[in-house]
Coordinates of C-alpha atoms in Angstrom, one line a residue:
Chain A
X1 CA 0.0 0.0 0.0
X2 CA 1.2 3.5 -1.2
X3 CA 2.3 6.1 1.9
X4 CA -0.4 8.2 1.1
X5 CA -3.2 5.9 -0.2
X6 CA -6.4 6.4 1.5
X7 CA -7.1 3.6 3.9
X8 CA -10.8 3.4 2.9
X9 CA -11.6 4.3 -0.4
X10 CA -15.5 3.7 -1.7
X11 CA -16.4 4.4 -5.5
X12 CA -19.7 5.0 -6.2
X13 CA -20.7 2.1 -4.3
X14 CA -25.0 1.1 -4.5
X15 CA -25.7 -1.7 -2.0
X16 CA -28.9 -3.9 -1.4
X17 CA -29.6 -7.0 0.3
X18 CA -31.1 -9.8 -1.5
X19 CA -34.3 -10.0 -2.5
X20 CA -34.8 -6.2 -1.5
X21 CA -35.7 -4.4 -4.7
X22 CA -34.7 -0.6 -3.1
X23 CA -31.2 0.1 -2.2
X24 CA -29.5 0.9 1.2
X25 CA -27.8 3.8 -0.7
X26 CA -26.4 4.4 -4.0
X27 CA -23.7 5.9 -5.4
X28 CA -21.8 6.5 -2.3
X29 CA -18.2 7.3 -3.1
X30 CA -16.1 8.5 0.6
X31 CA -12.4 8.3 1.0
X32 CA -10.6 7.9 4.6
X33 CA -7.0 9.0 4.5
X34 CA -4.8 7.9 7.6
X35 CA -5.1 9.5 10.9
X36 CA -9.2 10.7 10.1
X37 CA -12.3 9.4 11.7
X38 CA -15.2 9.7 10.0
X39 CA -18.2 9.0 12.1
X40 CA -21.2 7.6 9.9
X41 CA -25.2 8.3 11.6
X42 CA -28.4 7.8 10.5
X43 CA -31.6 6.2 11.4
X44 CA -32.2 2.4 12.0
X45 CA -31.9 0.7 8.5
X46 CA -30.4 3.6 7.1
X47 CA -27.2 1.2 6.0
X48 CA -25.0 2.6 8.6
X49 CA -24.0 -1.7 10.3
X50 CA -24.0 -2.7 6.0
X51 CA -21.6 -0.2 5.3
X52 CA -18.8 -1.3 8.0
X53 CA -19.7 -4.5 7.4
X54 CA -18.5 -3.7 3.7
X55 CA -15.5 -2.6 4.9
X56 CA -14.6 -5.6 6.2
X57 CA -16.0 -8.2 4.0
X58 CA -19.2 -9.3 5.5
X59 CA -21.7 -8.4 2.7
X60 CA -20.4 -6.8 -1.3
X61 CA -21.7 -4.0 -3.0
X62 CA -24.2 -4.3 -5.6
X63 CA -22.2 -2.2 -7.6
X64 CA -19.0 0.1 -7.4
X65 CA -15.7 -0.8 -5.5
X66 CA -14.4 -0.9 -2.0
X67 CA -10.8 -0.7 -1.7
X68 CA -9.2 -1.0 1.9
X69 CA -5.9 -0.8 3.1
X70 CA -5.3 -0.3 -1.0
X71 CA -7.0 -3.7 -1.5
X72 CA -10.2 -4.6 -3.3
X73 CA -12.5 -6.0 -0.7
X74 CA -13.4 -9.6 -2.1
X75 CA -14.0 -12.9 -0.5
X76 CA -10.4 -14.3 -1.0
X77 CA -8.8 -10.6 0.2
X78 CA -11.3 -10.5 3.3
X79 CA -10.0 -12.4 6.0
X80 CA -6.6 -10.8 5.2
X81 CA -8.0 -7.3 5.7
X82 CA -9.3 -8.1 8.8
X83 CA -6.3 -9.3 10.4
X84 CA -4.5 -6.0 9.8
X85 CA -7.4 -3.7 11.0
X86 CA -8.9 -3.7 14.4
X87 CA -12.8 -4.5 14.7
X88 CA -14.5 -3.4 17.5
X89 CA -18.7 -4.3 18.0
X90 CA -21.6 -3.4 20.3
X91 CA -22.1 -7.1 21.6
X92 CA -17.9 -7.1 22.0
X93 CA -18.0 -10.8 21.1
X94 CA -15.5 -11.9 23.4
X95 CA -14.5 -15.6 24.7
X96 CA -16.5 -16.7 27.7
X97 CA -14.5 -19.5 28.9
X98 CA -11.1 -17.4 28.7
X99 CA -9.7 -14.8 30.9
X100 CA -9.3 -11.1 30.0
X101 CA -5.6 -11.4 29.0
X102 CA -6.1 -14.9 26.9
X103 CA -9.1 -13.0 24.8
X104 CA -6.6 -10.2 24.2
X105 CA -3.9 -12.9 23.2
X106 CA -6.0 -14.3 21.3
X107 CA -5.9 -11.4 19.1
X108 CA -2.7 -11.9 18.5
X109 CA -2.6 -15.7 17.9
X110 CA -4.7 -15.2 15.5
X111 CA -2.1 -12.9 13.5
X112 CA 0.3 -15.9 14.4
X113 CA 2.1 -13.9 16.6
X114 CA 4.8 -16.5 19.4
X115 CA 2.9 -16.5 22.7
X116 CA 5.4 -14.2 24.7
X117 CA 5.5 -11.2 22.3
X118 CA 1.6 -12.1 21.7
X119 CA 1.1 -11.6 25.9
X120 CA 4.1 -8.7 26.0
X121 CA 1.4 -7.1 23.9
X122 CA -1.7 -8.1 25.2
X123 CA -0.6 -6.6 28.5
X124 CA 0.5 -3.4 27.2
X125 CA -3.1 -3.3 25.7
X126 CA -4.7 -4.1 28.4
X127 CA -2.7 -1.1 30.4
X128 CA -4.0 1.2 27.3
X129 CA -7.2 0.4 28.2
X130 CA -6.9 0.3 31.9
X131 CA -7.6 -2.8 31.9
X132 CA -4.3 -4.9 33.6
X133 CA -5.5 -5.3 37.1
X134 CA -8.0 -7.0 36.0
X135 CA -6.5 -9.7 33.4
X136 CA -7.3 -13.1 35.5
X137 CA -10.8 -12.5 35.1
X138 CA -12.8 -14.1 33.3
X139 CA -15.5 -11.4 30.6
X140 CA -18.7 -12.5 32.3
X141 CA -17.1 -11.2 35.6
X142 CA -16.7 -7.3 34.3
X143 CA -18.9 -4.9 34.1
X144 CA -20.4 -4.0 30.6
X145 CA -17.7 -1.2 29.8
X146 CA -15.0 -3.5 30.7
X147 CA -15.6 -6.1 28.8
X148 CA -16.1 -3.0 25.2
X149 CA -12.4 -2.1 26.9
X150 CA -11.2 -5.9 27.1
X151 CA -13.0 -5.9 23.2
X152 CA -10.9 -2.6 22.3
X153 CA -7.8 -4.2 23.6
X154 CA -7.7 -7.4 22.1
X155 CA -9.2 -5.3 18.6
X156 CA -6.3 -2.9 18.6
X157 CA -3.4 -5.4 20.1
X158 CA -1.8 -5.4 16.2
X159 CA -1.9 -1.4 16.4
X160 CA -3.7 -1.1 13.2
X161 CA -3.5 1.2 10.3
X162 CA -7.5 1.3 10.5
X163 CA -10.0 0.8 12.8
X164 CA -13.4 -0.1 12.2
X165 CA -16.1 0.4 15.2
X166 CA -19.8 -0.7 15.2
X167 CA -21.6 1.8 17.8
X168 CA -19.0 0.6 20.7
X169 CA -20.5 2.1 23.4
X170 CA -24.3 1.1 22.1
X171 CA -24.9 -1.1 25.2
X172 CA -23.1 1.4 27.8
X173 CA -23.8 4.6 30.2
X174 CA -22.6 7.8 28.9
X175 CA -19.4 8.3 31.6
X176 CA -18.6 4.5 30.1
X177 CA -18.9 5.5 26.3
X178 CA -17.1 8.5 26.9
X179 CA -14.3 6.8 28.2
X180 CA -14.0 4.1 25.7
X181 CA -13.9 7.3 23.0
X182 CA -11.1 8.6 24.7
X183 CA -9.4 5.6 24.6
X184 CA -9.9 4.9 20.9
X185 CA -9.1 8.9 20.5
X186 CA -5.6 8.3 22.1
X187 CA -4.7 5.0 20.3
X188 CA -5.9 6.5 17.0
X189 CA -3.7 9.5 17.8
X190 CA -0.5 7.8 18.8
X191 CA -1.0 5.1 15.4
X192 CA -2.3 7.4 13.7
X193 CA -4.5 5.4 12.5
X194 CA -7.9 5.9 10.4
X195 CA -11.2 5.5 12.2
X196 CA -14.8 4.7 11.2
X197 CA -17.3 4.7 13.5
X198 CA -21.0 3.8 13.2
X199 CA -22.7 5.6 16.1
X200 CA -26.1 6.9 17.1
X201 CA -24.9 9.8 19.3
X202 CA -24.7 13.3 17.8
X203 CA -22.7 14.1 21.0
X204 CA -19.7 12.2 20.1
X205 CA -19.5 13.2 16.6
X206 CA -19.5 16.1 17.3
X207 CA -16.6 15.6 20.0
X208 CA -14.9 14.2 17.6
X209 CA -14.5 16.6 15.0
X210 CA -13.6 14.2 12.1
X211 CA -15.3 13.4 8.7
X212 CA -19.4 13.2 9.0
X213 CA -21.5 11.3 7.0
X214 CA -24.9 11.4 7.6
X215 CA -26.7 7.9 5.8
X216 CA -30.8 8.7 5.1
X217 CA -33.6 6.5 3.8
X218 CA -33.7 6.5 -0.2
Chain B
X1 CA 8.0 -20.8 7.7
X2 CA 5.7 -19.7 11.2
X3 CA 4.5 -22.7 12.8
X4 CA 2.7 -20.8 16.1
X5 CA -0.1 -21.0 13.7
X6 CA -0.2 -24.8 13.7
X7 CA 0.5 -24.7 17.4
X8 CA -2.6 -22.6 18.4
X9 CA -4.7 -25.2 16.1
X10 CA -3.3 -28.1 17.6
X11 CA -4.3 -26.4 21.6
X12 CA -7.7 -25.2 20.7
X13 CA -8.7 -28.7 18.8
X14 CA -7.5 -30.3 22.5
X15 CA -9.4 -27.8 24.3
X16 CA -12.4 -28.3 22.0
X17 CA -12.5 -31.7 23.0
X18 CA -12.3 -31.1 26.7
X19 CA -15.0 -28.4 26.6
X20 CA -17.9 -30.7 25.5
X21 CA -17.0 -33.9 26.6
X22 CA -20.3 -35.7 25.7
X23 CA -20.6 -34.7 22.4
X24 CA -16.9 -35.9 22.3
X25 CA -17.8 -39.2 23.9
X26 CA -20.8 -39.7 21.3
X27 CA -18.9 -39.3 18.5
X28 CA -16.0 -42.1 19.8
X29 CA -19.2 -44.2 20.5
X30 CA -20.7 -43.8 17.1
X31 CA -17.3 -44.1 15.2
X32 CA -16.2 -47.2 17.5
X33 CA -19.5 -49.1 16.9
X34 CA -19.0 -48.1 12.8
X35 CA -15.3 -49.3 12.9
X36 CA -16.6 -52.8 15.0
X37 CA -19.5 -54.0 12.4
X38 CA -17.8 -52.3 9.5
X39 CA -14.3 -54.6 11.1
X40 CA -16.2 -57.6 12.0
X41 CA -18.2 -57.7 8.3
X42 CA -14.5 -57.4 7.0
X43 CA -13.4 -59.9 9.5
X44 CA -16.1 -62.2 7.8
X45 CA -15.9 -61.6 4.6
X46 CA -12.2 -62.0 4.7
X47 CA -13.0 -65.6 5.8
X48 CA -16.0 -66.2 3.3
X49 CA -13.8 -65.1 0.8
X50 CA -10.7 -67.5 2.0
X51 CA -13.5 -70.2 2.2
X52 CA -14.7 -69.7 -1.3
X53 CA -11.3 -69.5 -2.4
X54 CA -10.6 -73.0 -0.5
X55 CA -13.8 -74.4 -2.4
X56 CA -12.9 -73.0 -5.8
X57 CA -9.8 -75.1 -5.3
X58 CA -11.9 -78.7 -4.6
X59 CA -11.3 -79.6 -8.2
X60 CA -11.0 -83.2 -7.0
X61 CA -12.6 -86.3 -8.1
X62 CA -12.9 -89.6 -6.6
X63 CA -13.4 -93.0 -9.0
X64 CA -14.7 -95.9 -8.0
X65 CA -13.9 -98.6 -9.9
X66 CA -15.8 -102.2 -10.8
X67 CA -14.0 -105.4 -8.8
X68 CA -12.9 -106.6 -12.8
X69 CA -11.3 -103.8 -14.0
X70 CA -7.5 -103.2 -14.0
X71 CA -6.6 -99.7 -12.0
X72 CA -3.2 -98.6 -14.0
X73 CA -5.0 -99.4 -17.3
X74 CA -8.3 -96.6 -16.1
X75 CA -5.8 -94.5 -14.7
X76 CA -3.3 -94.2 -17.8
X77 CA -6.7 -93.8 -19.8
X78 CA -8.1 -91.4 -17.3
X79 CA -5.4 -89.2 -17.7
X80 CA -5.7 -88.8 -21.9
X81 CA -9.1 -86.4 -20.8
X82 CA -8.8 -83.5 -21.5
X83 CA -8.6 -81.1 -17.9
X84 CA -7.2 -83.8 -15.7
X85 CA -3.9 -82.6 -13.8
X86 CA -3.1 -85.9 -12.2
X87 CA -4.5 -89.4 -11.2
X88 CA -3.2 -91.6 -8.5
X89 CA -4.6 -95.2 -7.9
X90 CA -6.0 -95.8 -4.3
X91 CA -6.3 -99.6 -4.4
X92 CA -8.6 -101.3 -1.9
X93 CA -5.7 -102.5 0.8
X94 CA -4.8 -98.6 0.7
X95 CA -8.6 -97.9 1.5
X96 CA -9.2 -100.5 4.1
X97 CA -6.7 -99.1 6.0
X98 CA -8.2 -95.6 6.0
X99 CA -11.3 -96.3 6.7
X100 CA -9.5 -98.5 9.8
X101 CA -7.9 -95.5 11.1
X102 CA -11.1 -93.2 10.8
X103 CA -13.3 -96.1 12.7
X104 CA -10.3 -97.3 15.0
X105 CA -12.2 -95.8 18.2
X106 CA -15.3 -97.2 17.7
X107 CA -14.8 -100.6 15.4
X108 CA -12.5 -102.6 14.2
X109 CA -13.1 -103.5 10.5
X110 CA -10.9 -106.4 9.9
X111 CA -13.0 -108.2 12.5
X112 CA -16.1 -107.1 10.9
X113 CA -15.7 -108.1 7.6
X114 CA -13.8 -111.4 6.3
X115 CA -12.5 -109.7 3.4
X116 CA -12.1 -106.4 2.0
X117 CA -14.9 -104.7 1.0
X118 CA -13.5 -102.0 -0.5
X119 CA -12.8 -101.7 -4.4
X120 CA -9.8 -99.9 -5.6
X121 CA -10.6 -96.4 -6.7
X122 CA -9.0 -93.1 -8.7
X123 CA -8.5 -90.0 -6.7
X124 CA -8.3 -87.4 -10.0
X125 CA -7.0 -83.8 -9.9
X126 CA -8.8 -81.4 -12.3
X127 CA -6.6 -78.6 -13.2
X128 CA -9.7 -76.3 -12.1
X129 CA -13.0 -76.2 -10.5
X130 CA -14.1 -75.4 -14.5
X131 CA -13.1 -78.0 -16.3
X132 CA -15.0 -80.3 -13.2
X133 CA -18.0 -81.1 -15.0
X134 CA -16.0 -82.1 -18.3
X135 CA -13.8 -84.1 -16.5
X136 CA -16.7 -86.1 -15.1
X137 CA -18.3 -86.7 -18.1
X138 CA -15.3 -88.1 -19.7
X139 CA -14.5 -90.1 -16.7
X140 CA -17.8 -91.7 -16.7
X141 CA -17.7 -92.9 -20.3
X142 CA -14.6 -94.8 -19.1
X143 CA -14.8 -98.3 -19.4
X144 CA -14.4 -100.4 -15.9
X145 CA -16.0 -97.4 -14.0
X146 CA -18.3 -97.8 -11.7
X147 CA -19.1 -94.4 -9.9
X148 CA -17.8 -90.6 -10.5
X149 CA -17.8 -88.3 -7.4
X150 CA -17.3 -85.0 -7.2
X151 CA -18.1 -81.8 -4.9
X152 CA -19.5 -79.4 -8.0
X153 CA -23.1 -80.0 -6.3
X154 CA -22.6 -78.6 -3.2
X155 CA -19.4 -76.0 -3.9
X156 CA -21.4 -74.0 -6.4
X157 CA -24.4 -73.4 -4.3
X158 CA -21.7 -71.9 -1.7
X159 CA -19.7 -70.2 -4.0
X160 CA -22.9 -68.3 -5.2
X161 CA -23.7 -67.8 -1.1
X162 CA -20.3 -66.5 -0.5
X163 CA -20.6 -64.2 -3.5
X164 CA -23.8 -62.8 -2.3
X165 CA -22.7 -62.6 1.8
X166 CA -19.8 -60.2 0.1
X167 CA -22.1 -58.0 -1.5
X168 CA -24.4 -58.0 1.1
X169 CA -21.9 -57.3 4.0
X170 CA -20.5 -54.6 1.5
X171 CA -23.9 -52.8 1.3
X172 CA -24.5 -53.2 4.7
X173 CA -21.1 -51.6 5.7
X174 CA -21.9 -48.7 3.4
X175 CA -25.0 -48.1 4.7
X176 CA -23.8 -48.3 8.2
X177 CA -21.0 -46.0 7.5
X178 CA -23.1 -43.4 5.4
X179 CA -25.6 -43.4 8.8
X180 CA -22.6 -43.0 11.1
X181 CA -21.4 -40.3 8.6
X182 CA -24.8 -38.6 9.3
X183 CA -25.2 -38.8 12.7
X184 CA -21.4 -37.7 13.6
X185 CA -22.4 -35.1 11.7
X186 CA -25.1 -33.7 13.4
X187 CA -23.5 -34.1 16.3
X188 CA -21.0 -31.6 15.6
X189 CA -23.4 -29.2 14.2
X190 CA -25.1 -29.4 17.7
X191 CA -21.9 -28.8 19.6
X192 CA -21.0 -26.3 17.0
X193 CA -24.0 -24.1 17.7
X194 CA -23.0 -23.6 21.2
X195 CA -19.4 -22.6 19.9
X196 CA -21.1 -20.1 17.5
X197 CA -19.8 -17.0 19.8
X198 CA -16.4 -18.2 19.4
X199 CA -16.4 -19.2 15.8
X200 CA -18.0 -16.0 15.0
X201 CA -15.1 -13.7 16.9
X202 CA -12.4 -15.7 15.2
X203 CA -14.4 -14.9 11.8
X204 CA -14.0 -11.3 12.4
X205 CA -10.5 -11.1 13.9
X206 CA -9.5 -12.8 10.3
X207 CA -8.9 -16.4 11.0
X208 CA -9.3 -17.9 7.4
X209 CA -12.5 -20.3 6.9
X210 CA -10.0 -22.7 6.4
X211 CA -8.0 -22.8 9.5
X212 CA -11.6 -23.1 11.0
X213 CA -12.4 -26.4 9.5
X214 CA -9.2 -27.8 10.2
X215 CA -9.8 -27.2 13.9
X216 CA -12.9 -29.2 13.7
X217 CA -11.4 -31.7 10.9
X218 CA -8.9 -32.1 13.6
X219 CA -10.7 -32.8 16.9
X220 CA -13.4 -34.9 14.7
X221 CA -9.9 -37.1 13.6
X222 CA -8.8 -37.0 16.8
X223 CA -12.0 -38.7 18.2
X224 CA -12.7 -40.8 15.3
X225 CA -9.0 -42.1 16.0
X226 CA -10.2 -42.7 19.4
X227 CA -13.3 -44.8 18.4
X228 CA -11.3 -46.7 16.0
X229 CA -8.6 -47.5 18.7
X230 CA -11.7 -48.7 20.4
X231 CA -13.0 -50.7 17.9
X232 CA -9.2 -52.1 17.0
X233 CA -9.0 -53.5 20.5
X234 CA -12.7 -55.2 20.2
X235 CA -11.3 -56.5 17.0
X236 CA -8.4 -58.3 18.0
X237 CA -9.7 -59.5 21.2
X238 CA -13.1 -60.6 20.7
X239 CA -14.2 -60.5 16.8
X240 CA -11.3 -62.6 16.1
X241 CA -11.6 -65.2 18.7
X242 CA -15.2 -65.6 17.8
X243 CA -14.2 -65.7 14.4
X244 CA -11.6 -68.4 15.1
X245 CA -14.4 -70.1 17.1
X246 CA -16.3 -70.6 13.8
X247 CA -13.7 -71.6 12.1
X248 CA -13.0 -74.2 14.1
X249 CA -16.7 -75.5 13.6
X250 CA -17.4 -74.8 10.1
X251 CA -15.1 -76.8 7.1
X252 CA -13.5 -74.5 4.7
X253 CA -13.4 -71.7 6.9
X254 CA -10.3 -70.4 7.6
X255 CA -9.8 -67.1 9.1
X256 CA -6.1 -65.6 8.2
X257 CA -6.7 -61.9 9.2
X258 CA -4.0 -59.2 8.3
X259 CA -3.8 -57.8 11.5
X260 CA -1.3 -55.2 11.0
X261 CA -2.7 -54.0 8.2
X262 CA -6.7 -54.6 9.1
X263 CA -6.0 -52.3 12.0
X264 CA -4.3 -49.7 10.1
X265 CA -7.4 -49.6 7.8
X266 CA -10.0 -49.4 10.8
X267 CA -7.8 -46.8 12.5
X268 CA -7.4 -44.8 9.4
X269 CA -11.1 -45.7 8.5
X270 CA -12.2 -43.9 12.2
X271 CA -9.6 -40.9 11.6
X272 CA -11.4 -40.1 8.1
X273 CA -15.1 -40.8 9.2
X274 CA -14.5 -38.4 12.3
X275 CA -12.4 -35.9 10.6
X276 CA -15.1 -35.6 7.0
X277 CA -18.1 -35.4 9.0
X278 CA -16.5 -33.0 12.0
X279 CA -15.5 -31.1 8.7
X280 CA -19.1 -31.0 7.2
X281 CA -20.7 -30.0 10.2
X282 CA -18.3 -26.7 10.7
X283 CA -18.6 -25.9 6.9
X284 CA -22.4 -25.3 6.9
X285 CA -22.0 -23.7 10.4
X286 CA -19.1 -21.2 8.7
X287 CA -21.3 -20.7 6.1
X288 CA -24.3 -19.3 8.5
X289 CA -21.5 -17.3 10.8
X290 CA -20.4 -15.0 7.7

């Protein structure tokens, strides 16, 4: 990927899901260059989740091209993209049966990282997110900002170029969400890496100050 | 070349296993029980087959000879038909003293009779079970014979027996192993479903499809293995013995099984049938995660 390629790029992308005749959105071209956020709002069924999950290979455009990380987004390219950005969800899908610091290795294994750089890491994550006291638990254990901070840490263990976020702090109070913002804020600043963020809160884009893009019905 | 990959697959597969240990234990059970019929119908067919074989080989014939006719001249005519590997005389001294030994624990023949019975006879080799029924014919139409006997009545009925026991316990093998296939199957889907969180967060933190199905390809081998260790050690100590038993009772049957290599095939057998259907299940559970 080229120093100054944009780390999302969409071309007039027009999406629908199957058997719907009326699309999402169409046309949609946006570009993310690194270091930005760009927040993405909208009401319920706007397109806002199908979007991300474009960005990272869950469902394809109808028509158009998404290019991430300089790569075509495709079902061979996918899984590859993922491991180098960081995906971070509302329901944090973390690993009930392991600790906080083996679901934040496990980030790492996954990138087939050896198991003592993989926990080096892991606690230095965990640290990030404030998190390290806490690393023999087990998720059930934690409160439900914890575990979107365990989520974060095990997302963002591979510092990467882009992070994708899917209304992170959907299931938390607004001292929690606000903390989990700062902490994506400051690893985003010190990477400087790209962020999208599909949120419902007006508040935080606005605290953000990034790129806006508002999705409506069609 | 990075090999913590590998590593990580070969710890979660082990984990797997210990995290639902009934659904492993079904699948050992279901595999085992596959590997013993599908192992004791090879066990059996191995010894049909031996015994058909034996059969197939009974290309003798016994002539029995009129008290006038001269033995060496039958024989040395006997052995101008066409078919007929060899012919050796069995005169009626040789026979007497047979049938003495075969009755010695319950009669003694020269005390019963005040002369031989017996007549001599031919005992003829045909060169195959083929060429029998020419053979007789030809032998028959020799003068100075009295009586042709041979075992073409009976060894074609069991040939034809044999060769439909071998299909039989082929299709039935099939079958058993397409059902255990099936139900292995659904047993992983059912553990599967309740690993669904976990599948799904490896999806999305990149691990390849690929590497997904060989962590279930891998604990299903590793159980299937287990069940055909199982079944292995069933083999060997109890279908074999009973096997032997019947062969001991029943004529022609011999049981010579490979047991080196019979194990190897039940243990690779119970590897594959775990491993495919382990595999199956996790590919239409990948395909709902993503």
């Amino acid at each position: 990927m080229a120093p100054d390629a944009p780390l999302v790029e969409l071309e007039k992308v027009t999406f629908t899901y199957l058997g719907q005749e009326k699309p999402l959105f169409k046309g949609l071209s946006l570009r993310l260059q690194k270091g930005e956020w760009l927040s993405i709002t909208g009401p319920s069924g706007s397109g806002k989740t199908s979007l991300l999950r474009m960005l990272y290979g869950a469902v394809f455009p109808l028509e158009g091209e998404v290019r991430v990380l300089g790569t075509p987004v495709d079902r061979r390219s996918r899984y590859r993209l993922r491991r180098q950005m960081g995906l971070v969800f509302q329901s944090f899908e973390l690993l009930p049966r392991k600790t906080v610091l083996e679901n934040v290795v496990y980030g790492a294994e996954i990138l087939g990282w050896p198991p003592r750089r993989a926990r080096e890491k892991a606690e230095q994550r965990l640290a990030d997110v404030g998190l390290l006291p806490l690393k023999d638990r087990r998720p059930g254990t934690l409160s439900g900002g914890e575990q979107q901070r365990v989520g974060l840490a095990r997302a963002l263990i591979h510092e990467p170029p882009l992070i994708l976020a899917d209304e992170p702090t959907g299931n938390l109070d607004p001292a929690n969400a606000r903390n989990v913002f700062e902490i994506l804020w400051e690893l985003k600043e010190r990477w400087g890496s790209g962020v999208v963020l599909v949120t419902h809160s007006r508040d935080l884009v606005e605290w953000s100050q990034g790129q806006h893009l508002e999705l409506g019905r069609l | 070349m990075n090999i913590w990959p590998w590593i990580y697959l070969l710890r979660d597969a082990r984990q797997g296993i210990a995290r639902y240990p009934l659904s492993a234990l079904a699948v050992v059970i279901i595999v085992a029980f596959t590997a013993i019929v599908a192992g004791g119908t090879g066990l059996l067919l191995g010894a049909s087959t031996s015994a058909a074989a034996l059969l197939e080989r009974q290309a003798e014939v016994r002539v029995f000879l009129r008290p006038e006719a001269n033995p060496e001249v039958v024989a040395r005519e006997a052995r101008q038909i066409p078919g007929i590997q060899d012919v050796q005389v069995i005169s009626r001294a040789e026979t007497l003293s047979l049938m003495e030994k075969a009755f010695s624990s319950r009669v003694n023949l020269s005390q019963v009779f005040a002369e031989n019975p017996f007549f001599d006879s031919l005992r003829v080799q045909v060169k195959d079970a083929s060429q029998v029924f020419a053979a007789v014919r030809g032998l028959e139409s020799l003068p100075g014979v009295d009586e042709v006997v041979d075992a073409q009545a009976y060894v074609e009925p069991l040939l034809r027996l044999s060769q439909f026991l071998r299909r039989a316990g082929l299709l039935a093998v099939a079958a058993v192993t397409a059902v255990a296939a099936l139900v292995v199957a659904v047993t992983w889907q059912v553990a599967l479903q309740s690993r669904l969180p976990e599948i799904r967060a490896k999806s999305l933190l990149g691990t390849p499809p690929i590497r997904q199905l060989a962590q279930a390809s891998l604990e299903g081998g590793l159980l299937g293995l287990l069940g055909g260790l199982l079944a292995a050690w069933v083999q060997v100590f109890y279908l074999s013995a009973l096997a032997q038993g019947l062969a001991a009772a029943v004529p022609f049957f011999q049981l010579v099984p490979p047991y080196g290599f019979f194990t190897l095939l039940i243990l690779l057998g119970s590897f594959l049938l775990g491993s495919c259907s382990a595999m199956a299940a996790a590919y239409r559970v990948l395909r709902e995660v993503d």
